[in-house]
């Protein structure tokens, strides 16, 4: 059986929350860039149509803009999911602190060495 200490749990979920938050920010940056590119391609398609360029070429440009807009929608959904994961990790950290923080403080304040964890297990 693998044991996970209070400190290890808190460090793990804090790192997870930080990492996922960073990932969400990166996804949002990509979404903004993709949205800007989609708008540029859509304007180019409109300009091509205004210059009476063949419908196949203008259609391809419009399709590309539509696909890129779909990408932005998916990116926003992924970024939202990272927010949920980060919130869940922060909630786990808060619950660990609430449930075991006092125990950790008392154990840290003791001037004697702690016994092996098996000693503290309930039967």
mmCIF file with all atom_site columns, C-alpha atoms in Angstrom:
data_model
loop_
_atom_site.group_PDB
_atom_site.id
_atom_site.type_symbol
_atom_site.label_atom_id
_atom_site.label_alt_id
_atom_site.label_comp_id
_atom_site.label_asym_id
_atom_site.label_entity_id
_atom_site.label_seq_id
_atom_site.pdbx_PDB_ins_code
_atom_site.Cartn_x
_atom_site.Cartn_y
_atom_site.Cartn_z
_atom_site.occupancy
_atom_site.B_iso_or_equiv
_atom_site.pdbx_formal_charge
_atom_site.auth_seq_id
_atom_site.auth_comp_id
_atom_site.auth_asym_id
_atom_site.auth_atom_id
_atom_site.pdbx_PDB_model_num
ATOM 1   C CA . UNK A 1 1   ? 0.000   0.000  0.000   1.00 0.00 ? 1   UNK A CA 1
ATOM 2   C CA . UNK A 1 2   ? 1.338   3.385  -0.983  1.00 0.00 ? 2   UNK A CA 1
ATOM 3   C CA . UNK A 1 3   ? 1.049   6.052  1.663   1.00 0.00 ? 3   UNK A CA 1
ATOM 4   C CA . UNK A 1 4   ? 0.608   9.695  0.883   1.00 0.00 ? 4   UNK A CA 1
ATOM 5   C CA . UNK A 1 5   ? 1.470   12.178 3.554   1.00 0.00 ? 5   UNK A CA 1
ATOM 6   C CA . UNK A 1 6   ? -0.469  15.332 4.305   1.00 0.00 ? 6   UNK A CA 1
ATOM 7   C CA . UNK A 1 7   ? 2.356   17.498 2.983   1.00 0.00 ? 7   UNK A CA 1
ATOM 8   C CA . UNK A 1 8   ? 2.752   15.372 -0.154  1.00 0.00 ? 8   UNK A CA 1
ATOM 9   C CA . UNK A 1 9   ? -0.968  15.563 -0.875  1.00 0.00 ? 9   UNK A CA 1
ATOM 10  C CA . UNK A 1 10  ? -1.060  19.320 -0.460  1.00 0.00 ? 10  UNK A CA 1
ATOM 11  C CA . UNK A 1 11  ? 2.074   19.813 -2.564  1.00 0.00 ? 11  UNK A CA 1
ATOM 12  C CA . UNK A 1 12  ? 0.684   17.550 -5.281  1.00 0.00 ? 12  UNK A CA 1
ATOM 13  C CA . UNK A 1 13  ? -2.711  19.253 -5.570  1.00 0.00 ? 13  UNK A CA 1
ATOM 14  C CA . UNK A 1 14  ? -1.195  22.727 -5.334  1.00 0.00 ? 14  UNK A CA 1
ATOM 15  C CA . UNK A 1 15  ? 1.192   21.878 -8.182  1.00 0.00 ? 15  UNK A CA 1
ATOM 16  C CA . UNK A 1 16  ? -1.692  20.414 -10.187 1.00 0.00 ? 16  UNK A CA 1
ATOM 17  C CA . UNK A 1 17  ? -3.805  23.537 -9.704  1.00 0.00 ? 17  UNK A CA 1
ATOM 18  C CA . UNK A 1 18  ? -0.902  25.746 -10.744 1.00 0.00 ? 18  UNK A CA 1
ATOM 19  C CA . UNK A 1 19  ? -0.046  23.617 -13.787 1.00 0.00 ? 19  UNK A CA 1
ATOM 20  C CA . UNK A 1 20  ? -3.619  23.344 -15.009 1.00 0.00 ? 20  UNK A CA 1
ATOM 21  C CA . UNK A 1 21  ? -4.154  27.081 -14.535 1.00 0.00 ? 21  UNK A CA 1
ATOM 22  C CA . UNK A 1 22  ? -1.057  27.729 -16.633 1.00 0.00 ? 22  UNK A CA 1
ATOM 23  C CA . UNK A 1 23  ? -2.356  25.344 -19.315 1.00 0.00 ? 23  UNK A CA 1
ATOM 24  C CA . UNK A 1 24  ? -5.707  27.143 -19.348 1.00 0.00 ? 24  UNK A CA 1
ATOM 25  C CA . UNK A 1 25  ? -3.975  30.473 -19.885 1.00 0.00 ? 25  UNK A CA 1
ATOM 26  C CA . UNK A 1 26  ? -1.990  29.002 -22.786 1.00 0.00 ? 26  UNK A CA 1
ATOM 27  C CA . UNK A 1 27  ? -5.172  27.590 -24.347 1.00 0.00 ? 27  UNK A CA 1
ATOM 28  C CA . UNK A 1 28  ? -6.875  30.984 -24.027 1.00 0.00 ? 28  UNK A CA 1
ATOM 29  C CA . UNK A 1 29  ? -3.919  32.664 -25.747 1.00 0.00 ? 29  UNK A CA 1
ATOM 30  C CA . UNK A 1 30  ? -4.183  30.178 -28.621 1.00 0.00 ? 30  UNK A CA 1
ATOM 31  C CA . UNK A 1 31  ? -7.939  30.795 -28.795 1.00 0.00 ? 31  UNK A CA 1
ATOM 32  C CA . UNK A 1 32  ? -7.404  34.554 -29.118 1.00 0.00 ? 32  UNK A CA 1
ATOM 33  C CA . UNK A 1 33  ? -4.864  34.027 -31.882 1.00 0.00 ? 33  UNK A CA 1
ATOM 34  C CA . UNK A 1 34  ? -7.106  31.573 -33.728 1.00 0.00 ? 34  UNK A CA 1
ATOM 35  C CA . UNK A 1 35  ? -10.079 33.963 -33.442 1.00 0.00 ? 35  UNK A CA 1
ATOM 36  C CA . UNK A 1 36  ? -7.987  36.816 -34.842 1.00 0.00 ? 36  UNK A CA 1
ATOM 37  C CA . UNK A 1 37  ? -6.787  34.602 -37.700 1.00 0.00 ? 37  UNK A CA 1
ATOM 38  C CA . UNK A 1 38  ? -10.349 33.477 -38.435 1.00 0.00 ? 38  UNK A CA 1
ATOM 39  C CA . UNK A 1 39  ? -11.499 37.091 -38.623 1.00 0.00 ? 39  UNK A CA 1
ATOM 40  C CA . UNK A 1 40  ? -8.606  37.939 -40.969 1.00 0.00 ? 40  UNK A CA 1
ATOM 41  C CA . UNK A 1 41  ? -9.391  34.988 -43.249 1.00 0.00 ? 41  UNK A CA 1
ATOM 42  C CA . UNK A 1 42  ? -13.110 35.913 -43.276 1.00 0.00 ? 42  UNK A CA 1
ATOM 43  C CA . UNK A 1 43  ? -12.236 39.487 -44.285 1.00 0.00 ? 43  UNK A CA 1
ATOM 44  C CA . UNK A 1 44  ? -9.950  38.125 -46.993 1.00 0.00 ? 44  UNK A CA 1
ATOM 45  C CA . UNK A 1 45  ? -12.791 35.906 -48.263 1.00 0.00 ? 45  UNK A CA 1
ATOM 46  C CA . UNK A 1 46  ? -15.107 38.907 -48.410 1.00 0.00 ? 46  UNK A CA 1
ATOM 47  C CA . UNK A 1 47  ? -12.444 40.914 -50.254 1.00 0.00 ? 47  UNK A CA 1
ATOM 48  C CA . UNK A 1 48  ? -11.950 38.073 -52.728 1.00 0.00 ? 48  UNK A CA 1
ATOM 49  C CA . UNK A 1 49  ? -15.688 37.906 -53.341 1.00 0.00 ? 49  UNK A CA 1
ATOM 50  C CA . UNK A 1 50  ? -15.758 41.696 -53.815 1.00 0.00 ? 50  UNK A CA 1
ATOM 51  C CA . UNK A 1 51  ? -13.087 41.346 -56.503 1.00 0.00 ? 51  UNK A CA 1
ATOM 52  C CA . UNK A 1 52  ? -15.209 38.664 -58.164 1.00 0.00 ? 52  UNK A CA 1
ATOM 53  C CA . UNK A 1 53  ? -12.628 35.913 -57.607 1.00 0.00 ? 53  UNK A CA 1
ATOM 54  C CA . UNK A 1 54  ? -14.046 32.488 -58.459 1.00 0.00 ? 54  UNK A CA 1
ATOM 55  C CA . UNK A 1 55  ? -16.528 31.038 -55.971 1.00 0.00 ? 55  UNK A CA 1
ATOM 56  C CA . UNK A 1 56  ? -14.398 27.951 -55.295 1.00 0.00 ? 56  UNK A CA 1
ATOM 57  C CA . UNK A 1 57  ? -11.515 30.073 -53.992 1.00 0.00 ? 57  UNK A CA 1
ATOM 58  C CA . UNK A 1 58  ? -13.753 32.365 -51.944 1.00 0.00 ? 58  UNK A CA 1
ATOM 59  C CA . UNK A 1 59  ? -15.638 29.315 -50.655 1.00 0.00 ? 59  UNK A CA 1
ATOM 60  C CA . UNK A 1 60  ? -12.407 27.689 -49.501 1.00 0.00 ? 60  UNK A CA 1
ATOM 61  C CA . UNK A 1 61  ? -11.446 30.856 -47.635 1.00 0.00 ? 61  UNK A CA 1
ATOM 62  C CA . UNK A 1 62  ? -14.885 31.027 -45.989 1.00 0.00 ? 62  UNK A CA 1
ATOM 63  C CA . UNK A 1 63  ? -14.666 27.343 -45.042 1.00 0.00 ? 63  UNK A CA 1
ATOM 64  C CA . UNK A 1 64  ? -11.245 27.924 -43.496 1.00 0.00 ? 64  UNK A CA 1
ATOM 65  C CA . UNK A 1 65  ? -12.603 30.837 -41.437 1.00 0.00 ? 65  UNK A CA 1
ATOM 66  C CA . UNK A 1 66  ? -15.559 28.691 -40.312 1.00 0.00 ? 66  UNK A CA 1
ATOM 67  C CA . UNK A 1 67  ? -13.249 25.845 -39.249 1.00 0.00 ? 67  UNK A CA 1
ATOM 68  C CA . UNK A 1 68  ? -11.021 28.266 -37.364 1.00 0.00 ? 68  UNK A CA 1
ATOM 69  C CA . UNK A 1 69  ? -14.076 29.682 -35.561 1.00 0.00 ? 69  UNK A CA 1
ATOM 70  C CA . UNK A 1 70  ? -14.989 26.134 -34.559 1.00 0.00 ? 70  UNK A CA 1
ATOM 71  C CA . UNK A 1 71  ? -11.497 25.726 -33.157 1.00 0.00 ? 71  UNK A CA 1
ATOM 72  C CA . UNK A 1 72  ? -11.983 28.789 -30.975 1.00 0.00 ? 72  UNK A CA 1
ATOM 73  C CA . UNK A 1 73  ? -15.190 27.323 -29.559 1.00 0.00 ? 73  UNK A CA 1
ATOM 74  C CA . UNK A 1 74  ? -13.411 24.074 -28.716 1.00 0.00 ? 74  UNK A CA 1
ATOM 75  C CA . UNK A 1 75  ? -10.474 25.955 -27.204 1.00 0.00 ? 75  UNK A CA 1
ATOM 76  C CA . UNK A 1 76  ? -12.800 27.921 -24.931 1.00 0.00 ? 76  UNK A CA 1
ATOM 77  C CA . UNK A 1 77  ? -14.444 24.674 -23.790 1.00 0.00 ? 77  UNK A CA 1
ATOM 78  C CA . UNK A 1 78  ? -11.016 23.178 -23.031 1.00 0.00 ? 78  UNK A CA 1
ATOM 79  C CA . UNK A 1 79  ? -9.962  26.289 -21.120 1.00 0.00 ? 79  UNK A CA 1
ATOM 80  C CA . UNK A 1 80  ? -13.185 26.133 -19.117 1.00 0.00 ? 80  UNK A CA 1
ATOM 81  C CA . UNK A 1 81  ? -12.449 22.498 -18.280 1.00 0.00 ? 81  UNK A CA 1
ATOM 82  C CA . UNK A 1 82  ? -9.006  23.478 -16.987 1.00 0.00 ? 82  UNK A CA 1
ATOM 83  C CA . UNK A 1 83  ? -10.712 26.018 -14.725 1.00 0.00 ? 83  UNK A CA 1
ATOM 84  C CA . UNK A 1 84  ? -12.871 23.215 -13.305 1.00 0.00 ? 84  UNK A CA 1
ATOM 85  C CA . UNK A 1 85  ? -9.879  20.940 -12.715 1.00 0.00 ? 85  UNK A CA 1
ATOM 86  C CA . UNK A 1 86  ? -7.909  23.740 -11.037 1.00 0.00 ? 86  UNK A CA 1
ATOM 87  C CA . UNK A 1 87  ? -10.900 24.563 -8.811  1.00 0.00 ? 87  UNK A CA 1
ATOM 88  C CA . UNK A 1 88  ? -11.257 20.902 -7.844  1.00 0.00 ? 88  UNK A CA 1
ATOM 89  C CA . UNK A 1 89  ? -7.557  20.686 -6.968  1.00 0.00 ? 89  UNK A CA 1
ATOM 90  C CA . UNK A 1 90  ? -7.833  23.829 -4.837  1.00 0.00 ? 90  UNK A CA 1
ATOM 91  C CA . UNK A 1 91  ? -10.889 22.323 -3.130  1.00 0.00 ? 91  UNK A CA 1
ATOM 92  C CA . UNK A 1 92  ? -8.955  19.131 -2.323  1.00 0.00 ? 92  UNK A CA 1
ATOM 93  C CA . UNK A 1 93  ? -6.158  21.259 -0.881  1.00 0.00 ? 93  UNK A CA 1
ATOM 94  C CA . UNK A 1 94  ? -8.604  23.300 1.215   1.00 0.00 ? 94  UNK A CA 1
ATOM 95  C CA . UNK A 1 95  ? -10.319 20.150 2.482   1.00 0.00 ? 95  UNK A CA 1
ATOM 96  C CA . UNK A 1 96  ? -6.987  18.562 3.411   1.00 0.00 ? 96  UNK A CA 1
ATOM 97  C CA . UNK A 1 97  ? -6.045  21.734 5.267   1.00 0.00 ? 97  UNK A CA 1
ATOM 98  C CA . UNK A 1 98  ? -9.411  21.823 7.040   1.00 0.00 ? 98  UNK A CA 1
ATOM 99  C CA . UNK A 1 99  ? -9.428  18.123 7.925   1.00 0.00 ? 99  UNK A CA 1
ATOM 100 C CA . UNK A 1 100 ? -5.794  17.594 8.822   1.00 0.00 ? 100 UNK A CA 1
ATOM 101 C CA . UNK A 1 101 ? -4.146  20.991 9.233   1.00 0.00 ? 101 UNK A CA 1
ATOM 102 C CA . UNK A 1 102 ? -4.550  21.024 13.003  1.00 0.00 ? 102 UNK A CA 1
ATOM 103 C CA . UNK A 1 103 ? -3.080  17.547 13.279  1.00 0.00 ? 103 UNK A CA 1
ATOM 104 C CA . UNK A 1 104 ? -0.138  18.618 11.143  1.00 0.00 ? 104 UNK A CA 1
ATOM 105 C CA . UNK A 1 105 ? 0.425   21.718 13.285  1.00 0.00 ? 105 UNK A CA 1
ATOM 106 C CA . UNK A 1 106 ? 0.362   19.686 16.494  1.00 0.00 ? 106 UNK A CA 1
ATOM 107 C CA . UNK A 1 107 ? 2.696   17.042 15.076  1.00 0.00 ? 107 UNK A CA 1
ATOM 108 C CA . UNK A 1 108 ? 5.075   19.771 13.948  1.00 0.00 ? 108 UNK A CA 1
ATOM 109 C CA . UNK A 1 109 ? 5.013   21.398 17.377  1.00 0.00 ? 109 UNK A CA 1
ATOM 110 C CA . UNK A 1 110 ? 5.942   18.174 19.181  1.00 0.00 ? 110 UNK A CA 1
ATOM 111 C CA . UNK A 1 111 ? 9.495   17.929 20.468  1.00 0.00 ? 111 UNK A CA 1
ATOM 112 C CA . UNK A 1 112 ? 9.581   14.159 19.997  1.00 0.00 ? 112 UNK A CA 1
ATOM 113 C CA . UNK A 1 113 ? 9.940   12.130 16.823  1.00 0.00 ? 113 UNK A CA 1
ATOM 114 C CA . UNK A 1 114 ? 6.748   10.745 15.288  1.00 0.00 ? 114 UNK A CA 1
ATOM 115 C CA . UNK A 1 115 ? 6.256   6.968  15.225  1.00 0.00 ? 115 UNK A CA 1
ATOM 116 C CA . UNK A 1 116 ? 5.884   5.130  11.923  1.00 0.00 ? 116 UNK A CA 1
ATOM 117 C CA . UNK A 1 117 ? 2.526   5.849  10.291  1.00 0.00 ? 117 UNK A CA 1
ATOM 118 C CA . UNK A 1 118 ? 1.304   2.288  10.908  1.00 0.00 ? 118 UNK A CA 1
ATOM 119 C CA . UNK A 1 119 ? 1.225   3.123  14.619  1.00 0.00 ? 119 UNK A CA 1
ATOM 120 C CA . UNK A 1 120 ? -1.480  5.744  13.984  1.00 0.00 ? 120 UNK A CA 1
ATOM 121 C CA . UNK A 1 121 ? -3.749  3.584  11.799  1.00 0.00 ? 121 UNK A CA 1
ATOM 122 C CA . UNK A 1 122 ? -7.134  2.607  13.170  1.00 0.00 ? 122 UNK A CA 1
ATOM 123 C CA . UNK A 1 123 ? -8.061  -1.036 13.450  1.00 0.00 ? 123 UNK A CA 1
#
